[in-house]
Amino acid sequence: TALPCLLPAGTDAAAAQAAVREAFESAYRQRYAFLMPGRGLVVESVNVECIAAGERPAEAASAAAAQPHEPAPKARVRMYCLADESPAGWRDAALHVRESLAPGATIAGPAVIAEKNATTVVDAGWQAQLTAQGGLELRRIRPRAAVRAVGTEADPVMLEVFNNLFMNIAEQMGLRLQNTAYSVNIKERLDFSCALFDAGGNLIANAPHMPVHLGSMSESIRCVIARNPGMRPGDVYVLNDPYHGGTHLPDITVVTPVYLAAGDEKPAFFVASRGHHADVGGTTPGSMPPFSRSIVEEGVLIDNFKLVENGVLREAELLALLRAGDYPSRNPAQNLADLRAQIAANEKGVQELQAMVAQYGRETVAAYMRHVQDNAEESVRRVITALQDGEFTLPLDNGARIRVAVRVDAASRSATVDFTGTSAQLANNFNAPKAITLAAVLYVFRTLVDDAIPLNAGCLKPLRVVVPKGCMLNPIFPAAVVAGNVETSQCVTNALYGALGVMASSPCTMNNFTFGDEQRQYYETIAGGSGAGPGFDGTSVVQTHMTNSRLTDPEVLEFRFPVRLESFTLRSGTGGAGRWRGGDGGERRIRFLAPMTASILSNARQHGAFGMAGGQAGAVGENRVECADGRVKTLDHIGQVAMAPGDVFVICTPGGGGYGEPA
């Protein structure tokens, strides 16, 4: 990372070098929140800048001709402006004509100076003076009053302002993470999420990143709070444990407490970033093993690890953790690089929250964190009154089923979402931790609200969610869960839409494709067709619901990995028929140029996305390998295969369901 540092003049080499190092470390810590003692520094470039004082034009007129005086105004007018500490309003102002003014004329605001081709407005607290050369100089003569108009009571205008302020901070965190990350997964596919949390770990606001991440992160924050009573400024924590708020092991969460003053004993807020790492170990490259039966087989489990202590990155300890266990990470250096980027993203959130508090005050910011949750809660309660009771059962390709019943209590404007009857914990990896189930519920009910509110914890307050312990949506450690995050979350989301009767199903899969070897690993989710609804067709080849990542640009994919993207085309006609058609799926063909292991983790290869209100189901997906020798290997909804040079892996994604009786 190149950061500009001042090279002091007039000092010896040793002193100059020490000063530059100190300046670099200060700037680096400001941006990334940690230091790496002992690392060498490289002088990338040296710039020399010469600065001289500006030259004031010589006064051509005599001093007598520019004696300060207050001219009489030509008229009095009404002017809308501020006045010291008073709010803006209509006020009396002097009107002067520029051509009639003599040098030295001094005019205090509020005033208007009119001339043949311009009008100059002099605000209250400012003064205009005509120079001897005829120039008009404006300067402030009274300091701006420090006014803090925002209180702690909810104001509709300021509520909207803070909604956007909170979301903007999360977006800035995401931009820094994207710019500083190393892996294709985070930098190119944008498989990450950033969010803000209050002192209790409740989600306040997020950027429009990955819904499955955002709805489940609160439990991770609360876990860090409960298990680290002695945290202090300069500490940063990391975890990926699906049984403590995580989703699956490749999704690693970095949590940073936000302290507002040096003497604070407890954090005022928290910020967090969650990124999908290219590999964290496990039985297959990419850490998405199709056939895992225990979480141990899915990679390195990180449970409440202190990543940064007192501002120093615990690099050696982290690398030791990543290299430990039966199935260690294949590329710890890449993990470390992405974790540094996540720390930096969090530091951006810390800085922006501190700036917000400096502008509005701690009490006001904390109050509006409550207000945005209360507003989200009220928005969901209004939606609930328009819903009807419903239930739905959705089958998976592996024989499991998800059953959900929604019961609406109109009197209390609340609802119960009950998953009783869902299949018991599975021997495969389609189990979804409870945090993922809650994330799907949070997402669905947020999408029912038309208002532009942040996805936050308030959306869940009107809901009672029942998830029986030991079922596939609330499994018991050490159940395998890698597909629960990506596949089962999609199934839960669509089952909820089915129970509510609001739209046809999108594909119950993210079409997870991974490949790699011991040196390189890659993962992507591939879009299908979205479901139709009353008044709208589905969209073809689009990421839906719990995923929101993009695909890597072909040039980057082919530069970083020994593969060639042969085509990515539309599967016309695969969307379900109906008055409003479901979106079409796509076909993605990747040719391998070197031996690698490839895996597919998918669903919806036996059951298409269901239609609604008489609409038909979308076409199912397909997985196959076209070998260089002409053979074709058809794969099930999950599969793993050794790819030889010239082999082509083909993923055909499902279409979305249709809505309404076909014409």
XYZ file of C-alpha atoms in Angstrom:
663
model
C 0.000 0.000 0.000
C 1.458 3.325 -1.053
C 0.724 6.196 1.324
C 2.174 9.727 0.972
C 4.465 10.795 3.846
C 6.224 14.115 4.435
C 10.027 13.948 4.185
C 11.335 16.547 6.671
C 13.908 18.968 5.298
C 17.086 19.958 7.057
C 17.530 16.742 9.083
C 20.076 13.964 8.842
C 19.249 10.691 7.057
C 18.540 8.678 10.214
C 16.150 11.275 11.614
C 14.422 11.670 8.250
C 13.997 7.891 7.916
C 12.532 7.644 11.429
C 10.136 10.511 10.712
C 8.958 8.918 7.452
C 8.384 5.549 9.143
C 6.407 7.215 11.915
C 4.303 9.132 9.396
C 3.683 5.987 7.332
C 2.652 3.915 10.345
C 0.334 6.665 11.525
C -1.332 6.894 8.096
C -1.447 3.105 7.717
C -3.068 2.636 11.111
C -5.553 5.391 10.351
C -6.644 3.547 7.201
C -6.317 -0.112 8.220
C -6.595 -0.029 12.053
C -3.570 -2.255 12.702
C 0.210 -2.417 12.293
C 2.590 -5.193 11.274
C 5.778 -4.486 13.265
C 9.027 -5.579 11.684
C 7.847 -5.328 8.078
C 10.181 -3.465 5.749
C 9.074 -0.315 3.968
C 9.668 0.508 0.312
C 10.098 4.075 -0.941
C 8.003 3.885 -4.088
C 8.503 7.439 -5.334
C 9.679 10.860 -4.209
C 7.867 14.060 -5.132
C 9.133 17.600 -4.576
C 6.606 20.407 -4.374
C 7.488 24.112 -4.234
C 4.979 26.489 -2.671
C 5.202 30.282 -2.821
C 2.909 32.954 -1.489
C 0.340 34.384 -3.868
C 1.006 37.871 -5.202
C -1.544 40.587 -4.500
C -2.052 42.962 -7.444
C -0.455 46.338 -6.912
C -2.882 49.072 -5.999
C -3.132 51.345 -9.011
C -5.452 53.916 -7.478
C -4.423 56.314 -4.781
C -5.030 55.446 -1.158
C -7.367 58.399 -0.838
C -9.603 56.981 -3.555
C -10.135 53.751 -1.579
C -10.966 55.073 1.876
C -13.439 52.707 3.584
C -16.963 54.126 3.851
C -20.546 52.892 4.088
C -22.555 53.917 1.028
C -26.248 54.635 1.226
C -28.375 51.897 -0.373
C -30.452 52.616 -3.448
C -33.387 50.732 -1.898
C -34.443 48.173 0.711
C -35.546 44.675 -0.419
C -36.702 41.389 1.138
C -34.077 38.617 1.101
C -34.385 34.960 2.221
C -31.292 34.110 4.271
C -29.808 32.973 7.566
C -29.143 35.477 10.308
C -26.563 34.481 12.905
C -28.117 31.697 15.024
C -31.645 32.245 13.730
C -33.180 29.910 11.147
C -33.493 30.920 7.523
C -36.291 33.365 6.696
C -37.249 36.593 4.888
C -35.242 39.554 6.143
C -34.720 43.216 5.284
C -31.625 43.805 3.089
C -29.896 46.748 1.442
C -29.824 47.000 -2.370
C -26.764 48.620 -3.975
C -25.895 49.283 -7.626
C -22.311 48.263 -8.375
C -21.647 51.003 -10.929
C -22.542 53.722 -8.419
C -20.155 52.512 -5.729
C -16.818 54.254 -5.116
C -13.594 52.419 -4.168
C -13.554 51.667 -0.454
C -17.325 51.157 -0.262
C -17.942 48.685 2.573
C -21.264 46.844 2.717
C -22.315 44.517 5.540
C -24.761 41.701 4.900
C -27.517 40.940 4.425
C -27.316 42.903 1.177
C -27.649 42.608 -2.590
C -25.206 44.232 -5.028
C -26.655 44.473 -8.545
C -24.701 45.289 -11.703
C -25.195 45.091 -15.456
C -24.246 41.416 -15.845
C -24.246 39.932 -12.338
C -25.805 39.977 -8.895
C -23.787 39.469 -5.710
C -25.505 38.306 -2.527
C -23.867 39.227 0.782
C -25.126 36.958 3.558
C -25.468 37.931 7.181
C -22.107 37.736 8.925
C -20.275 38.668 5.705
C -18.937 41.973 4.335
C -18.254 43.175 0.798
C -15.683 45.878 -0.042
C -14.888 47.517 -3.366
C -11.097 47.685 -3.861
C -9.177 50.529 -5.453
C -8.952 48.463 -8.656
C -12.676 47.875 -8.740
C -12.666 44.308 -7.463
C -15.277 43.145 -4.982
C -13.820 41.298 -1.948
C -16.070 39.267 0.336
C -14.976 38.105 3.777
C -16.692 36.650 6.820
C -16.679 39.144 9.690
C -18.523 37.072 12.307
C -17.709 33.389 12.986
C -20.321 30.833 12.024
C -22.465 29.925 15.017
C -22.246 26.283 16.108
C -25.827 25.091 15.990
C -26.974 21.528 16.670
C -30.605 21.434 15.683
C -31.167 17.660 15.783
C -32.500 16.279 19.056
C -33.217 12.783 20.278
C -36.931 12.830 19.452
C -37.879 11.139 16.188
C -38.307 13.629 13.356
C -39.607 12.299 10.002
C -37.104 14.281 7.935
C -34.117 13.408 10.113
C -35.256 9.782 10.247
C -34.866 9.620 6.477
C -31.520 11.428 6.735
C -30.191 8.931 9.276
C -31.566 5.958 7.315
C -29.379 7.044 4.430
C -26.432 8.070 6.595
C -26.263 4.640 8.220
C -26.602 2.843 4.876
C -23.986 5.117 3.307
C -21.451 4.199 5.984
C -21.974 0.514 5.210
C -21.588 1.252 1.493
C -18.304 3.073 2.121
C -17.090 0.080 4.121
C -17.950 -2.176 1.206
C -16.120 0.031 -1.278
C -12.957 -0.036 0.827
C -13.229 -3.820 1.181
C -13.593 -4.262 -2.567
C -10.657 -1.959 -3.300
C -8.263 -3.536 -0.789
C -9.153 -7.244 -1.058
C -6.986 -9.744 -2.903
C -9.176 -12.721 -3.820
C -11.404 -12.827 -6.883
C -14.291 -13.860 -4.634
C -14.349 -10.563 -2.790
C -12.716 -8.139 -5.210
C -14.501 -9.221 -8.399
C -17.580 -11.241 -7.395
C -18.411 -8.899 -4.492
C -19.276 -11.845 -2.254
C -19.179 -9.808 0.949
C -21.376 -7.754 3.255
C -20.852 -4.823 5.620
C -23.155 -3.573 8.346
C -23.545 -1.419 11.454
C -24.800 -2.623 14.833
C -25.814 -0.931 18.080
C -24.173 -1.574 21.444
C -26.318 -4.680 21.943
C -25.361 -6.223 18.586
C -28.670 -5.466 16.851
C -28.488 -4.813 13.110
C -29.016 -1.110 12.373
C -28.273 -0.755 8.679
C -26.425 -2.385 5.841
C -25.355 -1.776 2.310
C -27.304 -3.701 -0.381
C -24.917 -6.641 -0.192
C -25.751 -10.308 0.573
C -29.070 -10.807 2.416
C -28.036 -14.219 3.785
C -25.007 -12.588 5.415
C -26.750 -9.539 6.778
C -29.683 -11.194 8.448
C -27.475 -13.633 10.332
C -24.597 -11.384 11.438
C -26.281 -10.047 14.585
C -25.814 -13.367 16.352
C -22.083 -13.237 15.574
C -21.833 -9.767 17.114
C -23.734 -10.823 20.212
C -21.441 -13.840 20.558
C -18.379 -11.576 20.499
C -19.964 -9.239 23.070
C -20.868 -12.061 25.452
C -17.511 -13.824 25.273
C -15.198 -10.799 25.443
C -16.133 -8.653 28.450
C -12.598 -7.248 28.536
C -12.477 -5.910 24.977
C -10.814 -2.538 24.534
C -9.951 -0.046 21.780
C -7.617 -1.551 19.192
C -9.116 -5.052 19.436
C -10.690 -6.800 16.437
C -12.321 -10.242 16.431
C -12.891 -12.863 13.748
C -15.157 -15.915 13.546
C -16.886 -18.183 11.033
C -18.598 -20.645 13.398
C -22.041 -21.472 11.927
C -23.240 -22.374 15.408
C -22.517 -18.857 16.686
C -24.046 -16.666 13.998
C -21.989 -17.816 11.017
C -23.390 -19.170 7.772
C -20.802 -21.642 6.498
C -17.058 -21.806 7.047
C -15.893 -19.892 3.926
C -17.876 -16.859 5.152
C -15.526 -15.225 7.667
C -16.774 -12.336 9.799
C -14.541 -9.582 11.202
C -16.025 -7.589 14.103
C -14.697 -4.248 15.349
C -15.989 -2.462 18.471
C -16.461 1.303 18.093
C -15.247 3.472 20.967
C -16.077 7.171 20.915
C -13.835 8.483 23.708
C -10.555 7.375 25.235
C -12.105 6.711 28.636
C -15.071 4.639 27.434
C -15.190 1.237 29.106
C -17.641 -0.285 26.627
C -18.133 0.145 22.876
C -20.899 2.474 21.748
C -21.457 0.572 18.481
C -20.050 -2.276 16.406
C -19.180 -2.616 12.733
C -18.657 -5.896 10.898
C -17.755 -7.254 7.481
C -18.325 -10.773 6.237
C -16.530 -12.088 3.171
C -16.603 -15.414 1.351
C -12.989 -16.630 1.287
C -11.756 -18.647 -1.667
C -10.643 -21.511 0.570
C -10.619 -22.320 4.285
C -9.675 -25.972 3.933
C -12.008 -28.941 3.807
C -12.000 -32.014 1.661
C -12.205 -30.165 -1.683
C -10.542 -26.996 -3.052
C -12.829 -24.021 -2.566
C -14.246 -25.359 0.737
C -17.652 -26.249 -0.733
C -17.470 -30.063 -0.532
C -20.602 -31.652 -2.025
C -20.442 -34.790 0.112
C -19.420 -33.513 3.570
C -21.211 -35.162 6.485
C -19.563 -33.234 9.328
C -18.505 -29.611 9.676
C -14.956 -30.864 10.323
C -14.783 -31.900 6.643
C -15.712 -28.381 5.504
C -12.592 -26.545 6.678
C -11.077 -24.600 9.555
C -13.584 -23.483 12.173
C -12.757 -20.084 13.714
C -14.516 -19.473 17.005
C -14.115 -16.016 18.564
C -10.451 -15.433 17.659
C -8.802 -12.091 18.533
C -7.408 -10.973 15.192
C -5.971 -7.627 16.284
C -4.864 -6.888 19.832
C -4.193 -3.329 20.929
C -3.716 -2.305 17.300
C -1.275 -5.092 16.355
C -2.253 -7.819 13.894
C -1.777 -11.291 15.394
C -0.468 -12.630 12.101
C 1.539 -15.596 13.365
C -1.265 -16.869 15.575
C -3.812 -16.553 12.766
C -1.616 -18.401 10.261
C -1.099 -21.173 12.816
C -4.868 -21.487 13.209
C -5.457 -21.620 9.452
C -2.806 -24.318 9.039
C -4.201 -26.491 11.845
C -6.751 -29.311 11.863
C -7.450 -32.285 9.651
C -8.279 -30.161 6.593
C -6.292 -26.863 6.817
C -6.599 -23.888 4.528
C -4.838 -24.318 1.188
C -3.895 -20.650 0.867
C -3.482 -18.972 4.278
C -1.657 -16.001 2.736
C -4.736 -15.199 0.643
C -6.960 -15.540 3.725
C -4.705 -13.127 5.574
C -4.766 -10.610 2.722
C -8.560 -10.606 2.608
C -8.819 -10.383 6.393
C -6.593 -7.300 6.316
C -9.021 -5.795 3.813
C -11.950 -6.602 6.112
C -10.176 -4.927 9.034
C -9.621 -1.876 6.836
C -13.286 -1.831 5.821
C -14.314 -1.932 9.465
C -11.931 0.911 10.274
C -13.695 3.015 7.642
C -16.970 2.323 9.439
C -15.412 3.281 12.781
C -14.127 6.577 11.387
C -17.437 7.481 9.756
C -19.440 6.677 12.896
C -17.068 8.787 14.968
C -17.464 11.644 12.476
C -21.246 11.293 12.623
C -21.176 11.495 16.419
C -18.904 14.537 16.244
C -21.467 16.262 14.032
C -24.740 15.228 15.672
C -23.784 14.135 19.193
C -23.671 10.695 20.806
C -27.194 10.867 22.224
C -28.723 11.847 18.890
C -26.964 9.090 16.923
C -27.872 6.448 19.515
C -31.460 7.683 19.544
C -31.794 7.461 15.765
C -30.345 3.954 15.824
C -33.406 3.100 17.926
C -35.705 5.165 15.735
C -34.707 3.406 12.494
C -35.458 0.053 14.151
C -38.793 1.328 15.463
C -39.646 2.624 11.992
C -38.792 -0.738 10.413
C -40.892 -2.522 13.031
C -43.885 -0.275 12.335
C -43.474 -0.731 8.568
C -43.578 -4.523 8.937
C -46.582 -4.345 11.288
C -48.485 -2.352 8.659
C -47.678 -5.010 6.052
C -48.720 -7.869 8.340
C -52.290 -6.522 8.603
C -52.708 -7.102 4.847
C -51.515 -10.746 4.965
C -53.524 -13.943 5.245
C -52.706 -17.184 7.030
C -50.948 -19.679 4.812
C -48.691 -22.681 4.725
C -46.426 -24.358 2.217
C -44.274 -27.462 1.857
C -41.284 -27.371 -0.457
C -39.396 -30.545 -1.494
C -35.627 -30.664 -2.032
C -33.798 -32.884 -4.496
C -32.270 -34.927 -1.663
C -35.701 -35.968 -0.350
C -35.903 -33.475 2.516
C -38.754 -31.027 2.822
C -39.268 -27.596 4.318
C -42.662 -26.911 5.824
C -43.685 -23.455 6.988
C -46.947 -22.053 8.323
C -47.627 -18.326 8.740
C -50.296 -17.335 11.270
C -51.357 -13.680 11.344
C -52.676 -11.958 14.481
C -54.388 -8.861 13.113
C -55.199 -7.497 16.571
C -51.563 -7.284 17.659
C -50.310 -6.725 14.099
C -47.899 -9.626 14.513
C -47.323 -13.009 12.920
C -45.969 -16.424 13.844
C -43.698 -18.170 11.348
C -43.625 -21.857 12.276
C -41.291 -24.390 10.651
C -42.678 -27.371 12.578
C -42.910 -30.373 10.253
C -39.638 -29.608 8.467
C -37.330 -32.586 7.963
C -35.074 -33.599 10.811
C -31.363 -32.824 10.758
C -29.817 -34.356 7.640
C -26.808 -36.621 7.236
C -25.700 -34.439 4.295
C -24.678 -30.758 4.294
C -28.040 -29.132 3.471
C -28.605 -28.270 7.133
C -29.019 -24.530 7.701
C -28.060 -23.019 11.074
C -30.874 -21.138 12.775
C -29.185 -17.804 12.016
C -29.681 -18.502 8.298
C -33.338 -19.390 8.814
C -33.887 -16.106 10.652
C -32.014 -14.264 7.890
C -34.435 -15.671 5.299
C -37.450 -14.633 7.395
C -36.009 -11.148 7.895
C -35.334 -10.793 4.170
C -38.796 -11.912 3.048
C -40.697 -9.607 5.376
C -38.409 -6.703 4.509
C -39.195 -7.203 0.802
C -42.901 -6.865 1.571
C -42.324 -3.276 2.723
C -42.429 -0.692 -0.072
C -40.763 2.028 2.011
C -37.033 2.650 1.527
C -35.916 1.452 4.968
C -32.691 -0.337 5.862
C -32.810 -4.059 6.507
C -32.464 -4.121 10.299
C -33.412 -5.937 13.487
C -36.648 -3.978 13.808
C -38.149 -5.984 10.942
C -38.127 -9.117 13.135
C -39.780 -7.590 16.217
C -43.377 -8.229 15.052
C -42.508 -11.858 14.220
C -42.358 -14.973 16.356
C -40.237 -17.568 14.584
C -40.536 -21.221 15.637
C -37.710 -23.503 14.456
C -37.646 -26.897 16.252
C -34.252 -27.824 17.640
C -32.657 -30.671 15.725
C -34.468 -30.078 12.436
C -32.549 -29.245 9.257
C -33.165 -25.521 9.874
C -31.768 -25.614 13.420
C -29.182 -28.418 13.448
C -26.991 -29.600 16.297
C -23.190 -29.410 16.133
C -21.254 -30.936 14.328
C -23.772 -31.260 11.488
C -22.443 -30.321 8.036
C -23.886 -26.977 6.848
C -22.004 -25.790 3.770
C -25.050 -26.114 1.476
C -27.460 -24.769 4.081
C -26.207 -21.229 3.583
C -26.477 -21.234 -0.200
C -29.121 -23.805 -1.115
C -31.408 -24.237 1.873
C -31.643 -20.484 2.443
C -33.078 -20.135 -1.081
C -35.544 -22.927 -0.343
C -36.697 -21.277 2.905
C -37.179 -17.954 1.115
C -39.291 -19.459 -1.652
C -41.290 -21.550 0.800
C -42.164 -18.359 2.695
C -43.289 -16.639 -0.511
C -45.370 -19.720 -1.244
C -47.035 -19.607 2.176
C -47.725 -15.880 1.833
C -48.986 -16.304 -1.746
C -47.250 -13.195 -3.035
C -45.150 -14.473 -5.954
C -43.989 -17.553 -7.807
C -40.761 -19.264 -6.895
C -37.334 -18.350 -8.098
C -34.922 -21.308 -8.397
C -34.288 -22.966 -5.034
C -30.543 -22.930 -5.660
C -27.555 -20.639 -6.097
C -25.859 -23.132 -8.490
C -22.574 -23.234 -6.578
C -19.610 -24.083 -8.770
C -16.093 -24.516 -7.366
C -12.817 -25.683 -8.828
C -9.164 -25.617 -7.881
C -6.051 -27.414 -6.749
C -3.600 -26.910 -3.899
C -2.438 -23.554 -5.264
C -5.565 -21.955 -6.759
C -9.217 -22.056 -5.748
C -12.296 -20.437 -7.238
C -15.991 -20.303 -6.363
C -19.007 -18.712 -8.009
C -22.774 -18.754 -7.863
C -24.569 -18.767 -11.201
C -27.831 -16.946 -11.850
C -31.108 -18.478 -12.999
C -34.542 -17.044 -13.827
C -36.560 -15.214 -11.186
C -40.191 -15.940 -10.371
C -43.097 -13.929 -11.756
C -45.726 -12.158 -9.697
C -48.996 -10.256 -10.095
C -48.269 -7.622 -12.722
C -44.673 -8.535 -13.579
C -42.720 -11.171 -15.483
C -39.676 -12.839 -14.007
C -36.207 -11.699 -15.039
C -33.895 -13.970 -16.985
C -30.479 -15.002 -15.629
C -30.409 -12.866 -12.496
C -29.203 -13.476 -8.943
C -32.210 -13.697 -6.658
C -33.097 -13.460 -2.994
C -30.398 -14.591 -0.578
C -27.506 -14.165 -2.990
C -26.484 -10.868 -4.542
C -23.018 -11.525 -5.944
C -21.846 -10.892 -9.472
C -19.844 -13.113 -11.814
C -16.157 -12.549 -12.355
C -15.328 -10.756 -15.589
C -14.178 -13.326 -18.177
C -10.843 -11.544 -18.642
C -10.094 -11.708 -14.909
C -11.286 -15.308 -14.616
C -9.090 -16.478 -17.494
C -6.095 -14.428 -16.321
C -6.175 -15.776 -12.765
C -7.089 -19.412 -13.493
C -6.246 -22.008 -16.192
C -9.757 -22.064 -17.666
C -11.589 -20.587 -20.620
C -15.161 -19.327 -20.426
C -16.542 -20.720 -23.673
C -20.034 -19.275 -23.367
C -22.719 -18.007 -21.040
C -26.044 -18.042 -22.858
C -29.778 -17.810 -22.271
C -31.847 -21.007 -21.984
C -34.840 -19.672 -23.853
C -38.216 -21.021 -22.811
C -37.113 -22.396 -19.429
C -39.206 -19.891 -17.465
C -42.601 -21.164 -16.322
C -45.603 -20.254 -18.469
C -48.347 -18.061 -17.061
C -50.132 -14.779 -17.512
C -46.805 -13.443 -16.324
C -43.892 -15.673 -17.329
C -41.016 -16.757 -15.163
C -37.533 -15.652 -16.136
C -35.313 -17.974 -18.182
C -32.232 -19.722 -16.849
C -28.818 -19.771 -18.482
C -26.114 -22.170 -19.653
C -22.506 -21.643 -18.570
C -19.659 -23.607 -20.207
C -16.142 -23.549 -18.725
C -13.281 -25.401 -20.437
C -10.353 -26.487 -18.272
C -6.792 -26.016 -19.505
C -5.085 -27.823 -16.626
C -6.009 -30.731 -14.326
C -8.248 -29.570 -11.485
C -10.990 -30.780 -9.170
C -14.418 -29.294 -9.876
C -17.541 -29.509 -7.723
C -21.188 -28.585 -8.142
C -23.488 -27.971 -5.212
C -27.011 -27.291 -6.382
C -30.700 -28.073 -6.055
C -33.706 -27.750 -8.385
C -32.455 -30.532 -10.649
C -35.556 -32.613 -9.899
C -38.102 -30.043 -8.705
C -38.576 -26.869 -10.764
C -39.403 -23.451 -9.331
C -43.115 -23.638 -8.530
C -45.677 -21.448 -10.234
C -48.492 -19.635 -8.465
C -52.140 -18.755 -9.100
C -52.256 -21.186 -12.043
C -48.769 -20.412 -13.359
C -46.525 -23.295 -14.356
C -43.208 -24.372 -12.870
C -39.910 -23.375 -14.421
C -37.616 -25.932 -16.061
C -35.127 -27.754 -13.831
C -31.375 -27.285 -14.072
C -28.750 -29.698 -15.375
C -25.101 -30.464 -14.576
C -22.738 -32.381 -16.877
C -19.143 -32.734 -18.002
C -18.295 -32.983 -21.702
C -14.971 -34.800 -21.776
C -12.245 -34.072 -24.298
C -12.516 -37.665 -25.568
C -16.215 -37.233 -26.428
C -17.764 -38.859 -23.364
C -20.501 -37.037 -21.447
C -20.832 -37.435 -17.667
C -24.204 -36.457 -16.252
C -24.008 -35.260 -12.661
C -26.668 -35.210 -9.962
C -27.642 -32.042 -8.069
C -24.348 -32.455 -6.205
C -21.178 -33.830 -7.716
C -17.401 -33.803 -7.796
C -15.187 -34.689 -10.737
C -11.523 -34.598 -11.735
C -11.256 -32.329 -14.785
C -8.641 -33.079 -17.444
C -7.306 -30.508 -19.931
C -9.933 -29.989 -22.636
C -12.888 -31.096 -20.476
C -15.876 -28.727 -20.344
C -18.057 -28.322 -17.255
C -21.606 -27.310 -18.201
C -24.090 -25.811 -15.720
C -27.655 -25.228 -16.931
C -29.502 -23.074 -14.393
C -33.269 -23.396 -13.737
C -35.989 -21.007 -14.853
C -38.397 -19.158 -12.569
C -42.038 -20.039 -11.945
C -44.915 -18.397 -13.800
C -47.819 -16.501 -12.215
C -51.471 -16.679 -13.268
C -53.258 -18.901 -15.742
C -51.556 -18.893 -19.158
C -53.516 -17.018 -21.823
